[in-house]
Short mmCIF file of C-alpha atoms and ligand atoms in Angstrom, two decimals:
data_model
loop_
_atom_site.label_atom_id
_atom_site.label_comp_id
_atom_site.label_asym_id
_atom_site.label_seq_id
_atom_site.Cartn_x
_atom_site.Cartn_y
_atom_site.Cartn_z
CA MET E 1 102.87 10.45 220.47
CA MET E 2 105.64 10.72 217.87
CA THR E 3 109.08 11.45 219.32
CA ILE E 4 112.14 13.03 217.79
CA ASP E 5 114.08 9.80 218.37
CA ASN E 6 111.54 7.68 216.49
CA TYR E 7 110.91 9.97 213.53
CA LYS E 8 112.67 9.20 210.24
CA PHE E 9 113.98 12.59 209.13
CA ALA E 10 115.95 11.33 206.09
CA GLY E 11 114.81 13.22 202.99
CA LYS E 12 112.22 15.18 205.01
CA LYS E 13 111.91 18.88 205.75
CA ALA E 14 111.29 19.78 209.37
CA ILE E 15 110.00 23.15 210.47
CA VAL E 16 111.30 23.71 213.98
CA ARG E 17 110.02 26.36 216.40
CA VAL E 18 112.92 27.39 218.60
CA ASP E 19 113.37 30.19 221.11
CA PHE E 20 116.12 32.32 219.57
CA ASN E 21 114.93 35.40 221.43
CA VAL E 22 118.52 36.05 222.52
CA PRO E 23 119.78 39.25 224.12
CA LEU E 24 121.74 41.52 221.75
CA ASP E 25 124.06 44.42 222.55
CA GLU E 26 123.86 47.79 220.78
CA ASN E 27 125.94 46.40 217.90
CA GLY E 28 123.57 43.48 217.37
CA GLN E 29 126.03 41.03 218.94
CA ILE E 30 124.60 38.18 221.00
CA THR E 31 125.45 38.56 224.69
CA ASP E 32 124.15 35.17 225.84
CA MET E 33 124.07 32.04 223.65
CA THR E 34 122.09 29.89 226.12
CA ARG E 35 118.91 29.78 224.05
CA ILE E 36 120.67 28.97 220.80
CA ASN E 37 122.77 26.30 222.47
CA GLY E 38 119.60 24.86 224.04
CA ALA E 39 118.11 24.06 220.61
CA LEU E 40 121.27 22.60 219.06
CA PRO E 41 120.70 18.94 220.01
CA THR E 42 117.35 18.94 218.19
CA LEU E 43 118.62 20.78 215.11
CA LYS E 44 121.76 18.64 214.88
CA LYS E 45 119.80 15.41 215.25
CA ILE E 46 117.54 16.28 212.28
CA LEU E 47 120.50 17.27 210.11
CA ALA E 48 122.53 14.21 211.09
CA ASP E 49 119.57 12.00 210.11
CA GLY E 50 119.54 13.52 206.62
CA GLY E 51 116.70 15.97 207.09
CA ALA E 52 116.55 19.64 206.13
CA VAL E 53 115.68 22.23 208.76
CA ILE E 54 113.56 25.35 208.60
CA ILE E 55 114.17 27.30 211.80
CA MET E 56 111.53 29.75 213.03
CA SER E 57 111.51 31.99 216.09
CA HIS E 58 110.47 35.36 217.40
CA MET E 59 112.82 38.00 218.75
CA GLY E 60 111.72 40.80 221.07
CA LYS E 61 108.35 42.50 220.85
CA PRO E 62 108.04 44.13 217.42
CA LYS E 63 104.24 44.14 217.89
CA GLY E 64 103.33 42.91 214.42
CA LYS E 65 105.57 45.34 212.53
CA VAL E 66 108.89 45.00 210.75
CA ASN E 67 111.64 46.34 213.01
CA MET E 68 115.16 45.59 211.82
CA LYS E 69 116.55 45.99 215.35
CA MET E 70 114.79 42.69 216.03
CA SER E 71 115.72 40.99 212.77
CA LEU E 72 116.84 37.40 213.10
CA GLY E 73 119.20 38.15 210.20
CA GLN E 74 121.50 39.52 212.90
CA ILE E 75 122.03 36.06 214.34
CA GLN E 76 122.32 34.13 211.06
CA ASN E 77 126.11 33.80 211.32
CA ALA E 78 126.07 32.91 215.01
CA VAL E 79 123.53 30.14 214.33
CA ALA E 80 125.65 28.87 211.43
CA LYS E 81 128.73 28.81 213.64
CA ALA E 82 126.91 27.01 216.45
CA LEU E 83 125.50 24.42 214.04
CA GLY E 84 128.77 24.07 212.15
CA THR E 85 127.02 24.43 208.81
CA GLU E 86 125.85 27.18 206.44
CA VAL E 87 122.51 28.80 207.25
CA GLN E 88 120.34 30.47 204.59
CA PHE E 89 118.06 33.34 205.56
CA ALA E 90 114.49 34.03 204.43
CA PRO E 91 113.85 37.77 204.92
CA ASP E 92 110.07 37.33 204.94
CA CYS E 93 108.83 34.40 207.00
CA ALA E 94 105.48 34.30 205.18
CA LYS E 95 107.05 34.25 201.72
CA ALA E 96 109.64 31.53 202.12
CA LYS E 97 107.96 28.68 200.23
CA ALA E 98 110.38 28.74 197.28
CA ALA E 99 113.42 28.83 199.57
CA ALA E 100 111.98 25.98 201.65
CA ASP E 101 111.16 23.91 198.54
CA ALA E 102 114.74 24.31 197.32
CA LEU E 103 116.26 22.96 200.55
CA LYS E 104 118.29 19.77 200.21
CA PRO E 105 119.00 17.22 202.95
CA GLY E 106 121.37 18.69 205.52
CA GLU E 107 120.53 22.30 204.61
CA VAL E 108 119.22 24.96 206.97
CA LEU E 109 116.91 27.91 206.38
CA LEU E 110 116.33 30.54 209.09
CA LEU E 111 113.08 32.49 208.80
CA GLU E 112 112.80 36.17 209.69
CA ASN E 113 111.17 37.13 213.00
CA LEU E 114 107.67 35.62 213.15
CA ARG E 115 106.35 38.52 215.22
CA PHE E 116 106.86 40.95 212.33
CA TYR E 117 103.41 39.58 211.47
CA PRO E 118 100.60 40.27 213.99
CA GLU E 119 99.17 36.88 212.96
CA GLU E 120 101.92 35.15 214.95
CA GLU E 121 100.46 36.28 218.27
CA GLY E 122 96.95 36.49 216.85
CA LYS E 123 96.03 39.69 218.67
CA PRO E 124 94.34 42.49 216.69
CA VAL E 125 96.59 45.54 216.42
CA GLY E 126 95.63 49.21 216.52
CA ILE E 127 92.27 48.61 218.17
CA ASP E 128 91.41 49.04 221.81
CA LYS E 129 89.85 46.19 223.79
CA GLU E 130 87.01 48.55 224.79
CA ASP E 131 86.21 49.34 221.14
CA PRO E 132 82.84 47.80 220.10
CA ALA E 133 84.52 46.55 216.91
CA TYR E 134 87.18 44.67 218.92
CA GLU E 135 85.43 41.28 218.97
CA GLU E 136 84.99 41.36 215.17
CA ALA E 137 88.63 42.34 214.72
CA LYS E 138 89.66 39.49 217.01
CA LYS E 139 87.65 36.99 214.99
CA ALA E 140 89.17 38.24 211.74
CA MET E 141 92.65 38.03 213.26
CA LYS E 142 92.09 34.45 214.44
CA ALA E 143 91.13 33.53 210.86
CA SER E 144 94.22 35.15 209.40
CA GLN E 145 96.32 33.53 212.13
CA LYS E 146 95.17 30.15 210.82
CA GLU E 147 96.17 31.15 207.28
CA PHE E 148 99.57 32.29 208.53
CA ALA E 149 100.10 29.00 210.39
CA LYS E 150 99.00 27.07 207.30
CA THR E 151 101.57 28.94 205.19
CA LEU E 152 104.34 28.09 207.64
CA ALA E 153 103.18 24.47 207.72
CA SER E 154 103.29 24.30 203.91
CA TYR E 155 107.09 24.64 204.02
CA ALA E 156 107.69 21.28 205.69
CA ASP E 157 106.80 17.59 206.08
CA CYS E 158 106.92 17.65 209.85
CA TYR E 159 106.74 20.08 212.76
CA VAL E 160 108.98 20.10 215.82
CA ASN E 161 108.36 22.41 218.78
CA ASP E 162 111.49 23.04 220.85
CA ALA E 163 110.58 26.45 222.23
CA PHE E 164 109.66 25.89 225.86
CA GLY E 165 109.96 29.62 226.59
CA THR E 166 106.82 30.26 224.51
CA ALA E 167 104.99 26.99 225.20
CA HIS E 168 102.45 28.84 227.37
CA ARG E 169 101.36 30.93 224.36
CA LYS E 170 98.83 29.83 221.78
CA HIS E 171 100.61 31.44 218.86
CA ALA E 172 100.64 30.50 215.17
CA SER E 173 104.08 28.87 215.35
CA THR E 174 103.77 27.38 218.83
CA ALA E 175 100.34 25.77 218.69
CA VAL E 176 98.06 26.63 215.73
CA ILE E 177 100.52 25.24 213.16
CA ALA E 178 100.26 21.79 214.76
CA ASP E 179 96.71 21.46 213.37
CA TYR E 180 98.20 21.19 209.88
CA PHE E 181 100.25 18.08 210.66
CA ASP E 182 98.91 14.67 211.59
CA ALA E 183 99.97 13.04 214.84
CA ASP E 184 102.80 11.09 213.18
CA ASN E 185 104.39 14.24 211.80
CA LYS E 186 104.60 16.49 214.85
CA MET E 187 106.71 16.14 217.94
CA LEU E 188 108.47 17.87 220.81
CA GLY E 189 112.17 18.69 220.45
CA TYR E 190 114.76 17.47 222.97
CA LEU E 191 114.69 20.67 225.03
CA MET E 192 110.90 20.54 225.29
CA GLU E 193 111.04 16.86 226.21
CA LYS E 194 113.47 17.66 229.02
CA GLU E 195 111.36 20.54 230.33
CA VAL E 196 108.16 18.51 230.25
CA LYS E 197 109.91 15.66 232.08
CA ALA E 198 111.26 18.12 234.67
CA VAL E 199 107.76 19.40 235.39
CA ASP E 200 106.50 15.82 235.55
CA ASN E 201 109.18 15.01 238.15
CA ILE E 202 107.83 17.62 240.52
CA LEU E 203 104.11 17.37 239.78
CA SER E 204 103.45 13.69 239.13
CA ASP E 205 106.46 11.46 239.58
CA ILE E 206 107.39 12.84 243.00
CA LYS E 207 109.85 11.19 245.38
CA HIS E 208 109.21 12.24 248.96
CA PRO E 209 110.11 14.21 250.98
CA PHE E 210 109.40 17.06 248.54
CA THR E 211 110.57 20.55 249.50
CA ALA E 212 109.45 23.56 247.49
CA ILE E 213 111.12 26.90 248.03
CA MET E 214 109.17 29.90 246.82
CA GLY E 215 110.75 33.30 247.16
CA GLY E 216 110.83 36.59 245.33
CA SER E 217 109.05 39.79 246.11
CA LYS E 218 105.34 39.05 246.22
CA VAL E 219 102.97 36.34 247.40
CA SER E 220 100.32 37.49 244.90
CA THR E 221 102.32 36.40 241.85
CA LYS E 222 103.09 32.98 243.37
CA ILE E 223 99.74 32.10 244.85
CA GLY E 224 98.64 29.83 241.97
CA ILE E 225 101.81 27.79 242.37
CA ILE E 226 101.66 27.71 246.16
CA GLU E 227 98.10 26.39 246.04
CA ASN E 228 98.91 23.76 243.43
CA LEU E 229 101.93 22.57 245.41
CA MET E 230 100.17 22.48 248.75
CA ASP E 231 98.76 18.99 248.04
CA LYS E 232 102.11 17.64 246.89
CA VAL E 233 104.87 18.98 249.13
CA ASP E 234 106.08 17.91 252.55
CA ASN E 235 107.99 21.13 253.24
CA LEU E 236 107.10 24.54 251.88
CA ILE E 237 109.62 27.33 252.37
CA LEU E 238 108.21 30.79 251.70
CA CYS E 239 110.92 33.41 251.69
CA GLY E 240 112.09 36.69 250.17
CA GLY E 241 109.89 39.76 250.28
CA MET E 242 106.72 37.79 250.98
CA THR E 243 108.11 36.96 254.46
CA TYR E 244 106.91 40.35 255.67
CA THR E 245 103.36 39.97 254.39
CA PHE E 246 103.19 36.81 256.51
CA ALA E 247 104.87 38.51 259.48
CA LYS E 248 102.46 41.46 259.39
CA ALA E 249 99.45 39.19 258.90
CA GLN E 250 100.40 37.47 262.17
CA GLY E 251 100.64 40.76 264.04
CA GLY E 252 104.37 41.41 263.50
CA LYS E 253 106.12 44.75 263.09
CA ILE E 254 107.92 44.99 259.79
CA GLY E 255 109.36 48.54 259.55
CA ASN E 256 109.84 49.53 255.90
CA SER E 257 109.91 45.94 254.60
CA ILE E 258 107.90 45.29 251.45
CA CYS E 259 104.41 44.04 252.16
CA GLU E 260 101.20 43.44 250.23
CA ASP E 261 98.64 44.87 252.61
CA ASP E 262 95.74 43.49 250.58
CA LYS E 263 97.15 39.97 250.90
CA LEU E 264 97.24 39.64 254.69
CA ASP E 265 94.14 37.42 254.73
CA LEU E 266 95.62 35.33 251.94
CA ALA E 267 98.77 34.83 254.02
CA LEU E 268 96.70 33.64 256.99
CA ASP E 269 94.77 31.35 254.68
CA ILE E 270 98.00 29.80 253.39
CA ILE E 271 99.16 29.19 256.96
CA ALA E 272 95.81 27.52 257.75
CA GLN E 273 95.90 25.42 254.56
CA ALA E 274 99.40 24.19 255.36
CA LYS E 275 98.30 23.20 258.87
CA ALA E 276 95.21 21.41 257.59
CA LYS E 277 97.19 19.51 255.00
CA GLY E 278 100.08 18.60 257.28
CA VAL E 279 102.59 20.61 255.26
CA ASN E 280 105.62 21.85 257.17
CA LEU E 281 105.50 25.56 256.35
CA VAL E 282 108.86 27.22 256.92
CA LEU E 283 108.80 31.01 257.22
CA GLY E 284 111.70 33.30 258.11
CA THR E 285 112.09 33.91 261.85
CA ASP E 286 115.01 36.34 261.65
CA CYS E 287 116.18 38.60 258.87
CA VAL E 288 119.03 40.82 257.78
CA ALA E 289 117.59 44.30 257.77
CA GLY E 290 119.08 47.29 256.00
CA ASP E 291 118.60 50.99 256.75
CA LYS E 292 118.12 51.75 253.03
CA PHE E 293 117.44 49.75 249.86
CA ALA E 294 121.07 49.65 248.71
CA ASN E 295 124.03 47.31 248.74
CA ASP E 296 125.95 49.56 251.13
CA ALA E 297 123.07 49.85 253.62
CA ASN E 298 123.97 49.36 257.27
CA GLN E 299 122.88 45.90 258.41
CA GLN E 300 121.50 44.28 261.52
CA VAL E 301 119.96 40.90 262.21
CA VAL E 302 116.51 41.27 263.77
CA PRO E 303 113.42 39.09 264.26
CA ALA E 304 111.41 39.01 261.01
CA ASN E 305 108.36 40.07 263.03
CA ASN E 306 110.10 42.93 264.81
CA VAL E 307 111.89 45.03 262.22
CA PRO E 308 112.72 48.48 263.67
CA ASP E 309 111.21 51.62 262.14
CA GLY E 310 113.36 52.97 259.33
CA TRP E 311 114.77 49.48 258.55
CA GLU E 312 113.63 46.89 256.03
CA GLY E 313 114.09 43.12 255.85
CA MET E 314 116.30 42.40 252.84
CA ASP E 315 117.60 38.88 253.40
CA ALA E 316 117.04 35.77 255.50
CA GLY E 317 118.87 35.79 258.85
CA PRO E 318 121.27 33.07 260.13
CA GLU E 319 118.64 31.16 262.17
CA THR E 320 116.30 31.17 259.16
CA GLN E 321 119.07 29.98 256.85
CA LYS E 322 119.59 26.97 259.14
CA ALA E 323 115.86 26.18 259.16
CA PHE E 324 115.78 26.38 255.35
CA ALA E 325 118.81 24.11 255.05
CA ASN E 326 117.18 21.57 257.42
CA ALA E 327 114.04 21.42 255.27
CA ILE E 328 116.07 21.05 252.10
CA GLU E 329 118.87 18.68 253.01
CA GLY E 330 116.80 15.55 253.63
CA ALA E 331 114.58 16.09 250.61
CA LYS E 332 114.35 13.77 247.60
CA THR E 333 112.56 16.26 245.34
CA ILE E 334 113.28 20.00 245.38
CA LEU E 335 111.81 22.93 243.48
CA TRP E 336 113.25 26.42 243.85
CA ASN E 337 111.61 29.50 242.44
CA GLY E 338 112.51 32.97 243.68
CA PRO E 339 115.38 34.32 245.81
CA ALA E 340 115.38 34.58 249.62
CA GLY E 341 116.54 38.18 249.59
CA VAL E 342 117.65 41.06 247.42
CA PHE E 343 120.33 38.87 245.85
CA GLU E 344 121.21 41.53 243.26
CA PHE E 345 123.01 43.31 246.14
CA ASP E 346 126.12 41.28 246.98
CA ASN E 347 125.73 42.08 250.69
CA PHE E 348 122.26 40.50 250.80
CA THR E 349 122.88 37.15 249.11
CA ALA E 350 123.52 34.96 252.17
CA GLY E 351 119.97 33.58 252.40
CA SER E 352 119.78 32.66 248.72
CA ARG E 353 123.28 31.21 248.88
CA ALA E 354 122.34 29.04 251.88
CA ILE E 355 119.40 27.69 249.86
CA ALA E 356 121.59 27.03 246.81
CA GLU E 357 124.19 25.23 248.93
CA ALA E 358 121.61 23.05 250.66
CA ILE E 359 120.08 22.16 247.28
CA ALA E 360 123.50 21.25 245.89
CA LYS E 361 124.20 19.06 248.93
CA ALA E 362 120.83 17.29 248.66
CA THR E 363 121.39 16.79 244.92
CA ASP E 364 124.79 15.21 245.65
CA GLU E 365 122.92 12.82 247.92
CA GLY E 366 120.49 11.81 245.18
CA ALA E 367 117.67 14.34 245.30
CA TYR E 368 116.08 15.62 242.10
CA SER E 369 116.34 19.44 242.06
CA LEU E 370 114.62 21.75 239.62
CA ILE E 371 115.47 25.44 239.55
CA GLY E 372 113.19 27.68 237.54
CA GLY E 373 111.91 31.18 237.10
CA GLY E 374 114.30 33.95 236.04
CA ASP E 375 115.64 35.13 239.37
CA SER E 376 116.52 31.83 240.99
CA VAL E 377 118.31 30.85 237.77
CA ALA E 378 120.21 34.16 237.93
CA CYS E 379 121.01 33.36 241.58
CA ILE E 380 122.37 29.89 240.94
CA ASN E 381 124.46 31.26 238.07
CA LYS E 382 125.74 34.11 240.24
CA PHE E 383 126.91 31.55 242.79
CA GLY E 384 128.52 29.40 240.06
CA MET E 385 126.45 26.39 241.14
CA ALA E 386 124.53 25.66 237.93
CA ASP E 387 126.21 22.29 237.48
CA ARG E 388 125.35 21.19 241.04
CA VAL E 389 121.58 20.91 240.54
CA SER E 390 119.58 18.40 238.49
CA TYR E 391 117.89 20.74 236.06
CA ILE E 392 117.63 24.45 235.36
CA SER E 393 114.53 25.33 233.41
CA THR E 394 114.88 27.63 230.41
CA GLY E 395 111.25 28.76 230.54
CA GLY E 396 110.26 31.52 232.97
CA GLY E 397 106.55 32.10 232.42
CA ALA E 398 106.02 28.71 230.79
CA LEU E 399 107.53 26.88 233.75
CA LEU E 400 105.50 28.86 236.26
CA GLU E 401 102.25 28.16 234.40
CA ALA E 402 103.13 24.48 234.16
CA ILE E 403 103.80 24.30 237.92
CA GLU E 404 100.50 26.05 238.54
CA GLY E 405 99.01 22.99 236.87
CA LYS E 406 97.92 24.78 233.68
CA VAL E 407 98.02 22.95 230.37
CA LEU E 408 100.63 24.52 228.08
CA PRO E 409 99.16 25.10 224.59
CA GLY E 410 102.52 24.33 222.94
CA VAL E 411 102.65 20.92 224.56
CA ALA E 412 98.93 20.18 224.22
CA ALA E 413 99.04 20.93 220.46
CA ILE E 414 101.59 18.16 219.96
CA LYS E 415 99.99 15.69 222.34
CA GLY E 416 96.64 16.34 220.64
CA GLU E 417 94.92 17.34 223.91
P1 AMP D 1 109.92 37.82 241.77
O1 AMP D 1 110.06 38.49 240.46
O2 AMP D 1 108.62 38.01 242.45
O3 AMP D 1 110.38 36.38 241.75
O4 AMP D 1 110.92 38.58 242.74
C1 AMP D 1 112.29 38.62 242.55
C2 AMP D 1 112.80 39.85 243.23
O5 AMP D 1 112.45 39.80 244.60
C3 AMP D 1 114.30 40.03 243.19
O6 AMP D 1 114.59 41.13 242.36
C4 AMP D 1 114.68 40.29 244.63
O7 AMP D 1 115.56 41.38 244.78
C5 AMP D 1 113.35 40.64 245.26
N1 AMP D 1 113.35 40.41 246.71
C6 AMP D 1 113.64 39.29 247.38
N2 AMP D 1 113.58 39.50 248.70
C7 AMP D 1 113.25 40.79 248.88
C8 AMP D 1 113.06 41.61 250.03
N3 AMP D 1 113.18 41.12 251.27
N4 AMP D 1 112.74 42.90 249.83
C9 AMP D 1 112.60 43.39 248.59
N5 AMP D 1 112.78 42.67 247.46
C10 AMP D 1 113.10 41.38 247.61
#
């Protein structure tokens, strides 16, 4: 597989898919530069080697229509500033051939939002899935998606995918375009390389003991990951809102705590699977309950399987925090996805903080720690501990699908799988 370090960019034009889907305020100002900064090493490397760069991205969900509130023109200056060089703008991503042809080494062209064209996502618009004509419309859209991808490909000599956030989508710019470049002229960008390596560290190249911490609100959204990890981990901490589905499944009393009543059997099955596979399953034994779902709720620590009526479990209790820390501190590989409580409320962050601190301690002692999935990243940032873990993934959905063991189309298209 070609790599960005081995490719000779001098005199070449590279079309680079990045994730510049940055949050904007009401004045169109960027409120968080993380995604732009994440792509800079790749873009700078190509420019430093004497290549020209055509940057393409989506922003928001314009659903195949032009919507200037989601125009990438709004970030042209910020990208130029971050790159330290002028950035040209192509106001129509499908009609940028002349601008691309005119690019000289070291120059940068930013294309308008790819999703202004429905072909980017490749889903037929304005037709219901139930409509008998849907299948025909889908076929026609797939054909025009190929044409769209071919047009984008025609701008450049090589293709670089550095958009991990959309790697789980088979879109024109993330996967289909790769068909128009031979294996020597397509590659992953640095950010993608790092993300793929991070996933590899916890799925293939595992150092034991391996502790995975899965939290958040529901077991149903995490089940694919839990099942894929069950054969790999030594310790599995299940925390957050799903604690109460497990407590109820085992006959506990959970008051007003959140619970998926249709997943009680699934919870028992997970407990049985862990036992059969020799996985140390760590579930909350005590919890901090609140008398309402609010930061200023009255609190009391109660057994997780005996929450009084009118109260709900909102965070892990002190005994549970110790058990979590014990399972984390000796680990050599750690994955954390999902908070241990309602961490958005400052008074219910102790459980998530205990996890973050134990991970930081284990990382100091040489463990590899990967934090991924929106809320645990928000947690670690809230606690100011982002620099105390090995890697924080930038891809929410993409990371989760990768950990479930699914092949990511954006990665497969480059690897030729
Ligand atoms: P998810 O999107 O499934 O990863 O869930 C993240 C959300 O789970 C966060 O917004 C947390 O506030 C929420 N959460 C964690 N623990 C609890 C709990 N005990 N009760 C209700 N919500 C929770």
